[in-house]
Tab-separated table of C-alpha atoms and ligand atoms in Angstrom:
chain	number	residue	atom	x	y	z
A	341	MET	CA	56.209	-38.601	20.609
A	342	LYS	CA	55.460	-39.536	17.022
A	343	PHE	CA	52.539	-41.808	16.247
A	344	PHE	CA	51.453	-43.697	13.157
A	345	ILE	CA	47.921	-44.969	12.477
A	346	ALA	CA	46.965	-47.660	9.997
A	347	THR	CA	43.211	-47.824	9.475
A	348	TYR	CA	41.203	-50.772	8.131
A	349	GLY	CA	37.464	-51.229	7.866
A	350	CYS	CA	34.446	-49.011	7.573
A	351	GLN	CA	33.842	-45.258	7.852
A	352	MET	CA	33.275	-45.676	11.585
A	353	ASN	CA	36.854	-46.898	12.012
A	354	LYS	CA	38.060	-44.014	9.833
A	355	TYR	CA	36.155	-41.610	12.073
A	356	ASP	CA	37.716	-43.228	15.145
A	357	SER	CA	41.220	-42.815	13.713
A	358	ASN	CA	40.504	-39.104	13.281
A	359	VAL	CA	39.293	-38.954	16.887
A	360	ILE	CA	42.609	-40.484	17.986
A	361	ARG	CA	44.545	-37.960	15.882
A	362	ASP	CA	42.782	-35.177	17.770
A	363	TYR	CA	43.269	-36.616	21.273
A	364	MET	CA	46.940	-37.364	20.529
A	365	GLY	CA	47.419	-33.873	19.067
A	366	MET	CA	45.975	-32.284	22.241
A	367	ARG	CA	48.976	-33.723	24.103
A	368	ASP	CA	51.411	-32.494	21.468
A	369	HIS	CA	52.062	-35.881	19.906
A	370	THR	CA	52.626	-35.538	16.172
A	371	GLU	CA	51.511	-37.855	13.420
A	372	SER	CA	54.110	-39.651	11.377
A	373	TYR	CA	53.175	-40.799	7.885
A	374	THR	CA	55.937	-43.378	7.747
A	375	ILE	CA	56.148	-46.279	10.137
A	376	ASP	CA	59.934	-46.290	10.589
A	377	ASP	CA	60.185	-43.116	12.666
A	378	ALA	CA	57.056	-43.670	14.810
A	379	ASP	CA	57.308	-44.250	18.574
A	380	ILE	CA	53.708	-45.421	18.826
A	381	ILE	CA	51.944	-47.512	16.177
A	382	PHE	CA	48.181	-47.943	16.196
A	383	VAL	CA	46.636	-50.579	13.967
A	384	ASN	CA	42.934	-49.780	13.879
A	385	GLY	CA	41.568	-53.032	12.536
A	386	CYS	CA	38.279	-54.449	11.332
A	387	SER	CA	36.834	-57.825	12.167
A	388	VAL	CA	33.658	-57.941	10.121
A	389	ARG	CA	35.036	-60.696	7.903
A	390	GLU	CA	37.954	-63.084	8.346
A	391	HIS	CA	39.747	-61.515	5.382
A	392	ALA	CA	39.706	-58.064	7.048
A	393	GLU	CA	41.234	-59.521	10.219
A	394	LYS	CA	43.947	-61.299	8.265
A	395	ARG	CA	44.984	-58.127	6.433
A	396	ALA	CA	45.488	-56.137	9.633
A	397	ILE	CA	47.251	-58.973	11.468
A	398	GLY	CA	49.452	-59.529	8.396
A	399	PHE	CA	50.455	-55.870	8.595
A	400	VAL	CA	51.281	-56.166	12.315
A	401	ASN	CA	53.429	-59.227	11.651
A	402	SER	CA	55.205	-57.657	8.680
A	403	MET	CA	56.283	-54.451	10.406
A	404	LYS	CA	58.798	-55.946	12.885
A	405	SER	CA	61.908	-55.265	10.800
A	406	GLN	CA	60.906	-51.737	9.772
A	407	ILE	CA	60.130	-50.074	13.082
A	408	LYS	CA	62.192	-48.331	15.769
A	409	LYS	CA	63.623	-50.645	18.417
A	410	ASN	CA	61.455	-49.251	21.227
A	411	ALA	CA	58.347	-48.530	19.190
A	412	ARG	CA	55.137	-49.646	20.885
A	413	ILE	CA	52.400	-51.341	18.861
A	414	TYR	CA	48.722	-51.314	19.808
A	415	ILE	CA	45.990	-53.180	17.995
A	416	ILE	CA	42.877	-51.068	18.448
A	417	GLY	CA	39.273	-50.850	17.279
A	418	CYS	CA	36.875	-53.666	16.497
A	419	LEU	CA	39.739	-56.030	15.759
A	420	ALA	CA	41.237	-55.603	19.250
A	421	THR	CA	37.968	-56.653	20.896
A	422	ALA	CA	37.413	-59.573	18.532
A	423	LEU	CA	40.812	-61.212	18.910
A	424	LYS	CA	41.128	-64.337	21.031
A	425	GLU	CA	44.797	-64.759	20.088
A	426	TYR	CA	47.113	-61.963	19.075
A	427	PRO	CA	50.713	-61.370	17.929
A	428	LYS	CA	53.008	-61.577	20.950
A	429	HIS	CA	55.132	-58.537	20.064
A	430	ILE	CA	52.300	-56.023	20.526
A	431	ASN	CA	51.974	-53.803	23.620
A	432	GLY	CA	48.235	-53.749	23.988
A	433	LEU	CA	44.671	-54.170	22.783
A	434	ILE	CA	42.357	-51.164	22.986
A	435	GLY	CA	38.672	-51.390	22.079
A	436	THR	CA	36.490	-48.628	20.668
A	437	THR	CA	35.333	-46.997	23.916
A	438	HIS	CA	38.561	-45.604	25.427
A	439	TYR	CA	39.970	-43.292	22.786
A	440	ASP	CA	39.448	-40.121	24.852
A	441	ARG	CA	42.096	-41.548	27.240
A	442	ILE	CA	44.419	-42.773	24.516
A	443	SER	CA	47.346	-40.500	25.425
A	444	ASP	CA	47.234	-41.772	29.040
A	445	ILE	CA	46.830	-45.400	27.970
A	446	ILE	CA	50.020	-45.335	25.895
A	447	ASN	CA	51.940	-44.295	29.023
A	448	MET	CA	50.726	-47.285	31.041
A	449	ASN	CA	53.315	-49.872	32.017
A	450	GLY	CA	52.990	-53.490	30.965
A	451	PHE	CA	50.554	-55.038	28.519
A	452	VAL	CA	47.345	-53.017	28.163
A	453	ASP	CA	44.037	-54.861	27.738
A	454	MET	CA	41.094	-52.437	27.506
A	455	ARG	CA	38.436	-54.087	25.448
A	456	ASP	CA	35.158	-53.700	27.284
A	457	THR	CA	32.335	-52.255	25.204
A	458	GLU	CA	30.489	-50.540	28.046
A	459	GLY	CA	32.371	-47.220	27.895
A	460	GLU	CA	30.628	-44.070	26.728
A	461	GLY	CA	32.345	-44.002	23.316
A	462	ASN	CA	31.026	-40.499	22.709
A	463	TYR	CA	33.862	-38.559	21.166
A	464	THR	CA	31.920	-35.509	20.072
A	465	ASN	CA	34.453	-33.332	21.932
A	466	ALA	CA	37.084	-34.258	19.381
A	467	ARG	CA	37.795	-31.979	16.441
A	468	ILE	CA	37.807	-33.980	13.242
A	469	ARG	CA	40.191	-32.778	10.562
A	470	ASN	CA	39.016	-34.650	7.490
A	471	ASN	CA	39.438	-33.322	4.025
A	472	VAL	CA	36.308	-32.388	2.049
A	473	SER	CA	34.086	-35.061	3.575
A	474	LEU	CA	33.577	-34.664	7.304
A	475	PHE	CA	32.709	-37.998	8.964
A	476	ILE	CA	30.630	-37.451	12.106
A	477	SER	CA	29.412	-40.236	14.359
A	478	ILE	CA	25.906	-39.567	15.670
A	479	MET	CA	25.651	-42.779	17.688
A	480	LYS	CA	27.644	-45.769	18.831
A	481	GLY	CA	26.958	-49.498	18.893
A	482	CYS	CA	24.198	-51.604	17.424
A	483	ASN	CA	21.185	-53.379	18.941
A	484	ASN	CA	20.152	-55.309	15.853
A	485	PHE	CA	22.140	-58.514	16.288
A	486	CYS	CA	21.827	-59.666	12.680
A	487	SER	CA	22.783	-63.307	13.042
A	488	TYR	CA	25.893	-63.126	10.803
A	489	CYS	CA	27.335	-59.960	12.325
A	490	ILE	CA	30.012	-59.476	14.965
A	491	VAL	CA	29.657	-55.669	15.234
A	492	PRO	CA	27.177	-55.558	18.184
A	493	TYR	CA	29.644	-57.642	20.227
A	494	LEU	CA	32.523	-55.295	19.409
A	495	ARG	CA	30.903	-51.888	19.637
A	496	GLY	CA	28.417	-52.544	22.395
A	497	LYS	CA	24.864	-51.396	22.835
A	498	GLU	CA	23.414	-48.540	20.872
A	499	ILE	CA	23.736	-45.036	22.344
A	500	SER	CA	22.583	-41.899	20.501
A	501	PHE	CA	24.604	-38.729	21.101
A	502	SER	CA	22.922	-35.433	21.966
A	503	PRO	CA	22.070	-33.180	19.011
A	504	ASP	CA	23.912	-30.277	20.685
A	505	SER	CA	27.131	-32.257	20.978
A	506	ILE	CA	26.803	-33.335	17.326
A	507	PHE	CA	26.238	-29.745	16.122
A	508	LYS	CA	29.209	-28.535	18.184
A	509	GLN	CA	31.457	-31.217	16.785
A	510	ILE	CA	30.489	-30.344	13.222
A	511	GLU	CA	31.030	-26.609	13.869
A	512	SER	CA	34.447	-27.124	15.428
A	513	SER	CA	35.558	-29.515	12.692
A	514	ILE	CA	34.496	-27.685	9.544
A	515	ASN	CA	37.396	-26.090	7.685
A	516	THR	CA	37.854	-24.352	4.344
A	517	LYS	CA	38.058	-27.673	2.493
A	518	THR	CA	34.878	-29.138	3.969
A	519	GLY	CA	32.173	-29.656	1.372
A	520	GLU	CA	30.168	-32.498	2.817
A	521	ILE	CA	29.030	-33.878	6.180
A	522	LEU	CA	28.605	-37.653	6.437
A	523	LEU	CA	26.532	-38.741	9.449
A	524	LEU	CA	27.510	-42.171	10.701
A	525	GLY	CA	25.794	-44.893	12.687
A	526	GLN	CA	25.408	-48.660	12.286
A	527	ASN	CA	21.699	-47.992	11.841
A	528	VAL	CA	21.024	-44.246	11.702
A	529	ASN	CA	17.284	-44.869	11.454
A	530	SER	CA	17.191	-46.011	15.046
A	531	TYR	CA	18.760	-42.754	16.327
A	532	ASN	CA	16.785	-41.713	19.390
A	533	TYR	CA	17.995	-39.025	21.771
A	534	ARG	CA	15.320	-38.441	24.423
A	535	GLY	CA	12.609	-38.892	21.800
A	536	LYS	CA	14.349	-36.978	19.029
A	537	ARG	CA	14.523	-39.309	16.043
A	538	PHE	CA	16.752	-39.336	12.967
A	539	PRO	CA	14.434	-37.464	10.540
A	540	GLU	CA	14.214	-34.518	12.947
A	541	LEU	CA	17.981	-34.498	13.537
A	542	LEU	CA	18.635	-34.704	9.807
A	543	ILE	CA	16.394	-31.711	9.053
A	544	GLU	CA	18.097	-29.659	11.772
A	545	ILE	CA	21.572	-30.503	10.471
A	546	ALA	CA	20.527	-29.756	6.887
A	547	ASN	CA	19.140	-26.366	8.007
A	548	ILE	CA	22.066	-25.328	10.196
A	549	PHE	CA	24.733	-26.447	7.735
A	550	LYS	CA	22.871	-25.491	4.588
A	551	ASN	CA	26.015	-24.717	2.580
A	552	TYR	CA	27.244	-28.291	2.888
A	553	ARG	CA	26.202	-31.536	1.283
A	554	ILE	CA	24.671	-33.950	3.779
A	555	ARG	CA	24.845	-37.759	3.545
A	556	PHE	CA	24.236	-40.534	6.041
A	557	LEU	CA	25.236	-44.174	6.533
A	558	THR	CA	23.868	-46.784	7.119
A	559	SER	CA	20.120	-47.182	6.808
A	560	HIS	CA	18.437	-50.406	7.831
A	561	PRO	CA	15.556	-51.389	5.516
A	562	LYS	CA	13.296	-52.343	8.426
A	563	ASP	CA	13.317	-48.748	9.764
A	564	PHE	CA	13.696	-46.846	6.492
A	565	ASN	CA	10.422	-45.029	5.836
A	566	GLU	CA	8.484	-42.610	3.663
A	567	LEU	CA	9.117	-39.670	5.998
A	568	LEU	CA	12.868	-40.002	5.500
A	569	ILE	CA	12.443	-40.385	1.746
A	570	ARG	CA	10.386	-37.180	1.599
A	571	ILE	CA	12.996	-35.291	3.636
A	572	ILE	CA	15.741	-36.368	1.219
A	573	ALA	CA	13.558	-35.284	-1.704
A	574	ASP	CA	12.666	-31.900	-0.153
A	575	LYS	CA	16.007	-30.737	1.198
A	576	GLU	CA	18.306	-29.461	-1.515
A	577	ASN	CA	21.520	-30.157	0.399
A	578	ILE	CA	20.644	-33.740	1.407
A	579	MET	CA	22.110	-35.818	-1.397
A	580	ASN	CA	19.907	-38.031	-3.525
A	581	SER	CA	21.788	-41.194	-2.737
A	582	VAL	CA	20.800	-43.946	-0.347
A	583	HIS	CA	22.750	-46.949	0.865
A	584	LEU	CA	20.246	-49.644	1.765
A	585	PRO	CA	21.826	-53.073	2.419
A	586	PHE	CA	19.497	-55.970	1.558
A	587	GLN	CA	21.930	-58.862	2.330
A	588	SER	CA	19.784	-61.567	0.704
A	589	GLY	CA	16.703	-61.810	-1.485
A	590	SER	CA	15.465	-65.032	0.082
A	591	ASP	CA	12.763	-64.762	2.745
A	592	LYS	CA	14.061	-67.928	4.404
A	593	ILE	CA	17.597	-66.506	4.675
A	594	LEU	CA	16.365	-63.040	5.702
A	595	LYS	CA	14.462	-64.663	8.571
A	596	MET	CA	17.541	-66.649	9.590
A	597	MET	CA	19.576	-63.439	9.464
A	598	HIS	CA	17.047	-61.707	11.807
A	599	ARG	CA	16.793	-58.792	9.412
A	600	GLY	CA	13.180	-57.933	10.204
A	601	TYR	CA	11.935	-57.588	6.595
A	602	LEU	CA	11.111	-59.823	3.663
A	603	GLN	CA	11.912	-59.433	-0.023
A	604	THR	CA	8.601	-57.727	-0.836
A	605	ASP	CA	9.028	-55.228	2.034
A	606	TYR	CA	12.451	-54.304	0.688
A	607	LEU	CA	11.260	-53.947	-2.900
A	608	LYS	CA	8.291	-51.800	-1.809
A	609	LYS	CA	10.682	-49.357	-0.109
A	610	ILE	CA	12.924	-49.267	-3.171
A	611	ASN	CA	9.932	-48.509	-5.400
A	612	MET	CA	8.863	-45.737	-3.049
A	613	LEU	CA	12.399	-44.297	-3.167
A	614	LYS	CA	12.466	-44.354	-6.956
A	615	GLN	CA	9.017	-42.776	-7.212
A	616	ILE	CA	9.587	-39.939	-4.754
A	617	ILE	CA	13.232	-39.020	-5.433
A	618	LYS	CA	14.081	-38.214	-9.037
A	619	ASP	CA	17.406	-39.728	-10.153
A	620	VAL	CA	18.068	-41.344	-6.782
A	621	ALA	CA	21.295	-43.379	-6.640
A	622	ILE	CA	20.807	-46.594	-4.677
A	623	THR	CA	23.640	-48.748	-3.355
A	624	THR	CA	23.546	-51.869	-1.232
A	625	ASP	CA	25.398	-54.626	0.644
A	626	VAL	CA	24.695	-58.250	-0.206
A	627	MET	CA	26.289	-61.574	0.645
A	628	THR	CA	26.358	-65.097	-0.774
A	629	GLY	CA	26.670	-68.417	1.009
A	630	PHE	CA	24.928	-67.743	4.304
A	631	PRO	CA	24.437	-71.155	6.015
A	632	PHE	CA	21.703	-73.228	4.328
A	633	GLU	CA	21.531	-70.927	1.275
A	634	THR	CA	20.280	-73.066	-1.621
A	635	GLU	CA	20.429	-72.335	-5.337
A	636	HIS	CA	16.803	-71.198	-5.082
A	637	ASP	CA	17.682	-68.758	-2.270
A	638	PHE	CA	20.579	-67.394	-4.321
A	639	ASN	CA	18.273	-66.944	-7.328
A	640	GLU	CA	16.001	-64.832	-5.119
A	641	THR	CA	19.022	-62.599	-4.385
A	642	MET	CA	19.720	-62.334	-8.117
A	643	LYS	CA	16.066	-61.445	-8.685
A	644	VAL	CA	16.447	-58.406	-6.417
A	645	ILE	CA	19.725	-57.440	-8.118
A	646	LEU	CA	18.072	-57.580	-11.556
A	647	GLU	CA	14.896	-55.817	-10.477
A	648	VAL	CA	16.422	-52.942	-8.480
A	649	ARG	CA	19.436	-52.293	-10.744
A	650	PHE	CA	21.628	-50.835	-8.003
A	651	ASP	CA	24.089	-48.109	-8.932
A	652	ASP	CA	26.705	-49.983	-6.942
A	653	ALA	CA	26.963	-52.821	-4.446
A	654	PHE	CA	29.382	-54.115	-1.836
A	655	MET	CA	29.333	-57.854	-2.373
A	656	TYR	CA	30.729	-60.413	0.032
A	657	LYS	CA	30.744	-64.095	0.722
A	658	PHE	CA	29.544	-65.077	4.162
A	659	SER	CA	32.353	-65.279	6.693
A	660	LYS	CA	31.870	-67.228	9.910
A	661	ARG	CA	32.343	-64.886	12.868
A	662	ASN	CA	32.922	-65.560	16.542
A	663	TYR	CA	30.101	-64.643	18.951
A	664	SER	CA	27.502	-64.296	16.162
A	665	LEU	CA	24.674	-66.835	15.955
A	666	ALA	CA	25.517	-67.873	12.382
A	667	GLY	CA	29.070	-68.512	13.580
A	668	PHE	CA	27.625	-71.630	15.253
A	669	MET	CA	25.904	-72.879	12.088
A	670	ASN	CA	27.339	-75.265	9.532
A	671	ASP	CA	29.248	-73.238	6.991
A	672	ALA	CA	28.401	-73.682	3.296
A	673	ASP	CA	30.914	-75.077	0.807
A	674	GLU	CA	33.579	-72.429	0.014
A	675	ASN	CA	33.482	-73.219	-3.714
A	676	ILE	CA	29.720	-72.735	-3.870
A	677	LYS	CA	29.933	-69.459	-1.945
A	678	LEU	CA	32.656	-68.227	-4.299
A	679	ARG	CA	30.899	-69.335	-7.476
A	680	ARG	CA	27.758	-67.486	-6.416
A	681	LEU	CA	29.744	-64.408	-5.432
A	682	LYS	CA	31.540	-64.325	-8.791
A	683	HIS	CA	28.233	-64.581	-10.649
A	684	LEU	CA	26.711	-61.853	-8.496
A	685	ILE	CA	29.699	-59.542	-9.075
A	686	LYS	CA	29.626	-60.168	-12.838
A	687	ILE	CA	25.944	-59.295	-13.196
A	688	GLN	CA	26.020	-56.327	-10.797
A	689	ASN	CA	29.118	-54.878	-12.475
A	690	SER	CA	27.455	-55.010	-15.876
A	691	ILE	CA	24.420	-53.213	-14.407
A	692	LYS	CA	26.747	-50.594	-12.913
A	693	ILE	CA	28.414	-50.017	-16.291
A	694	GLU	CA	25.055	-49.730	-18.071
A	695	LYS	CA	23.802	-47.242	-15.491
A	696	MET	CA	27.026	-45.261	-15.663
A	697	ALA	CA	26.666	-45.018	-19.461
A	698	THR	CA	23.340	-43.203	-19.056
A	699	LEU	CA	25.210	-40.308	-17.413
A	700	LYS	CA	26.763	-39.302	-20.755
A	701	GLY	CA	25.478	-35.877	-21.809
A	702	LYS	CA	23.987	-35.182	-18.372
A	703	THR	CA	24.813	-32.230	-16.128
A	704	VAL	CA	26.214	-33.185	-12.743
A	705	LYS	CA	27.262	-31.188	-9.692
A	706	VAL	CA	30.704	-32.341	-8.631
A	707	LEU	CA	32.265	-31.739	-5.224
A	708	ILE	CA	36.008	-31.455	-5.884
A	709	GLU	CA	38.001	-33.800	-3.645
A	710	ARG	CA	41.550	-33.776	-4.967
A	711	LYS	CA	43.872	-33.509	-7.941
A	712	SER	CA	43.907	-36.542	-10.202
A	713	LYS	CA	46.904	-38.840	-9.661
A	714	LYS	CA	46.882	-39.846	-13.330
A	715	SER	CA	46.761	-36.377	-14.884
A	716	GLU	CA	47.988	-33.278	-13.104
A	717	ASN	CA	45.601	-31.086	-15.113
A	718	ASP	CA	42.451	-32.868	-13.902
A	719	CYS	CA	40.565	-33.179	-10.628
A	720	ILE	CA	38.580	-35.964	-8.973
A	721	GLY	CA	35.262	-35.315	-7.329
A	722	ARG	CA	31.916	-36.870	-6.521
A	723	ASP	CA	28.506	-36.132	-7.969
A	724	GLU	CA	25.265	-36.029	-5.978
A	725	GLY	CA	24.895	-39.803	-6.344
A	726	ASP	CA	28.368	-40.208	-4.758
A	727	ARG	CA	29.865	-41.435	-8.049
A	728	MET	CA	33.517	-40.685	-8.642
A	729	ILE	CA	33.910	-38.265	-11.582
A	730	VAL	CA	37.034	-36.987	-13.340
A	731	ILE	CA	36.667	-33.314	-14.126
A	732	LYS	CA	38.895	-31.644	-16.684
A	733	GLY	CA	40.828	-28.676	-15.303
A	734	LEU	CA	41.986	-27.575	-11.871
A	735	PHE	CA	39.510	-26.336	-9.255
A	736	ASP	CA	39.599	-25.491	-5.556
A	737	ILE	CA	39.243	-28.489	-3.243
A	738	GLY	CA	35.859	-28.432	-1.494
A	739	THR	CA	34.032	-26.406	-4.166
A	740	VAL	CA	31.055	-27.668	-6.184
A	741	ILE	CA	31.348	-27.403	-9.982
A	742	LYS	CA	28.524	-27.822	-12.471
A	743	ALA	CA	29.815	-30.049	-15.248
A	744	GLU	CA	28.715	-32.012	-18.292
A	745	VAL	CA	29.661	-35.665	-18.647
A	746	ILE	CA	31.352	-35.968	-22.059
A	747	GLU	CA	32.423	-39.590	-21.980
A	748	ILE	CA	32.651	-42.724	-19.816
A	749	LYS	CA	36.176	-44.125	-19.726
A	750	GLY	CA	36.235	-47.655	-18.360
A	751	ASN	CA	33.904	-47.182	-15.451
A	752	THR	CA	34.601	-43.514	-14.774
A	753	PRO	CA	32.630	-40.565	-16.106
A	754	ILE	CA	34.749	-37.705	-17.500
A	755	ALA	CA	33.197	-34.235	-17.288
A	756	ILE	CA	33.965	-30.651	-18.300
A	757	LYS	CA	32.891	-27.537	-16.429
A	758	LYS	CA	29.688	-26.013	-17.729
A	759	GLU	CA	29.791	-22.255	-18.078
A	760	GLU	CA	26.980	-20.617	-16.055
B	1986	LIG	N1	25.414	-51.515	10.124
B	1986	LIG	C1	25.637	-51.527	8.751
B	1986	LIG	C2	24.535	-52.301	8.076
B	1986	LIG	O1	23.776	-52.994	8.718
B	1986	LIG	O2	24.438	-52.181	6.857
B	1986	LIG	C3	27.012	-52.025	8.398
B	1986	LIG	C4	27.279	-53.398	8.786
B	1986	LIG	S1	28.761	-54.178	8.318
B	1986	LIG	C5	29.918	-53.193	9.027
B	1986	LIG	C6	28.849	-53.906	6.588
B	1986	LIG	C7	28.446	-55.092	5.771
B	1986	LIG	O3	29.317	-56.174	5.989
B	1986	LIG	C8	27.087	-55.664	6.077
B	1986	LIG	O4	26.057	-54.926	5.508
B	1986	LIG	C9	27.172	-57.067	5.520
B	1986	LIG	O5	26.804	-57.112	4.163
B	1986	LIG	C10	28.653	-57.371	5.633
B	1986	LIG	N2	28.894	-58.372	6.662
B	1986	LIG	C11	28.686	-58.282	7.999
B	1986	LIG	N3	28.986	-59.445	8.612
B	1986	LIG	C12	29.392	-60.298	7.648
B	1986	LIG	C13	29.824	-61.655	7.634
B	1986	LIG	N4	29.874	-62.368	8.740
B	1986	LIG	N5	30.177	-62.210	6.446
B	1986	LIG	C14	30.119	-61.503	5.304
B	1986	LIG	N6	29.710	-60.222	5.251
B	1986	LIG	C15	29.349	-59.624	6.399
B	1987	LIG	FE1	25.707	-55.727	11.956
B	1987	LIG	FE2	23.101	-55.771	11.454
B	1987	LIG	FE3	24.100	-54.044	13.253
B	1987	LIG	FE4	24.597	-53.715	10.664
B	1987	LIG	S1	22.559	-53.610	11.629
B	1987	LIG	S2	26.105	-53.574	12.351
B	1987	LIG	S3	24.752	-55.803	9.888
B	1987	LIG	S4	24.081	-56.266	13.439
B	1988	LIG	FE1	33.390	-51.320	10.963
B	1988	LIG	FE2	34.651	-53.570	10.791
B	1988	LIG	FE3	33.982	-52.653	13.097
B	1988	LIG	S1	33.126	-52.870	9.442
B	1988	LIG	S2	32.110	-51.547	12.738
B	1988	LIG	S3	35.403	-51.721	11.662
B	1988	LIG	S4	33.962	-54.790	12.511
């Protein structure tokens, strides 16, 4: 049978879609890249914000006229578990812990409802066939229960996978295009497999796979520590870029969010990062309009933005979520949330542009990802700070090229290969 997958949401959902590709491929199902000739359609949706849910549901509702008469549609992933009501023309809802049985599930008669979060959810037997950047999940679930977040209710309790199974999955998934390994977990710093913690695992992976770039997502500020910073600084192939979501700069809001740190704790860790790792690129997640956020609280967020000068930020307005504690609180005024978000985006984007401008004249090491869509004589890659760079000329996908940034066009650095 032919299957089609539409993927929404974070890297974890992208990893899961690759897991499904492998389990479907094992039973000789082939992937279709167009929806009209697919027999099975998976919509792997995200539920972290209302907007993400609406996009995926909109897609499910829009596909009716384009698909084969007997095509079966399954909403899967976080979205499946979150939904209380769903489009009536779908054939089932499959949560994140049953993908190893996916090819049996699609043969079940009647409506399928498999949304419990208790399953193992360890898919390290699957071979992942990503291009260039290999996404590998080292753990499932989340035990943090930040008060705004639905993820712990959708992905269940935290389980760390065995180092051996992680190494095996990386080995069996690496191909000639692989240049980078991205280790995934909702909070990688709380990885704990029979006493083995994340720093130890990270060193082992960096040593075994020393010819590959190593990155990891996401770190939680409460558990991010000096040991990890020193490992990033010492290991050549661990990239000097850290994603450290701060969410809010206000101590009152941080307490209400159950984040486990205050503004000064966060800033101390950022200062340590900047001191120990030369040229570290720091990115973050931040939101506006959490319930009871005042202008003063928002100004505290802006203070952190101005002081840290993040290389990039994912910026959101608070979205009320089912199950989560903040979902029961009085929501702030939409216009206020939006006004604050717009201001935040404006200031952060100008910081990003200023920081990008400082790259001009610098030498960067670019991992080539693909040909440019705009110019067939150029390639697109990423530097060590995970910034997208256009590099003049054609190079093999998956190789690392030393290049000099000659100009910044819009927001994108343009570089030329540096002769050795
Ligand atoms: N576990 C990761 C972490 O803690 O950073 C990722 C969590 S979530 C998938 C990614 C980001 O979405 C969060 O860092 C947060 O900024 C944002 N987010 C989560 N719940 C939200 C909500 N209810 N409204 C708005 N943004 C939200
Ligand atoms: Fe959600 Fe917090 Fe867990 Fe991240 S750490 S997934 S924001 S509960
Ligand atoms: Fe990811 Fe969305 Fe689930 S952000 S963890 S796919 S709710």
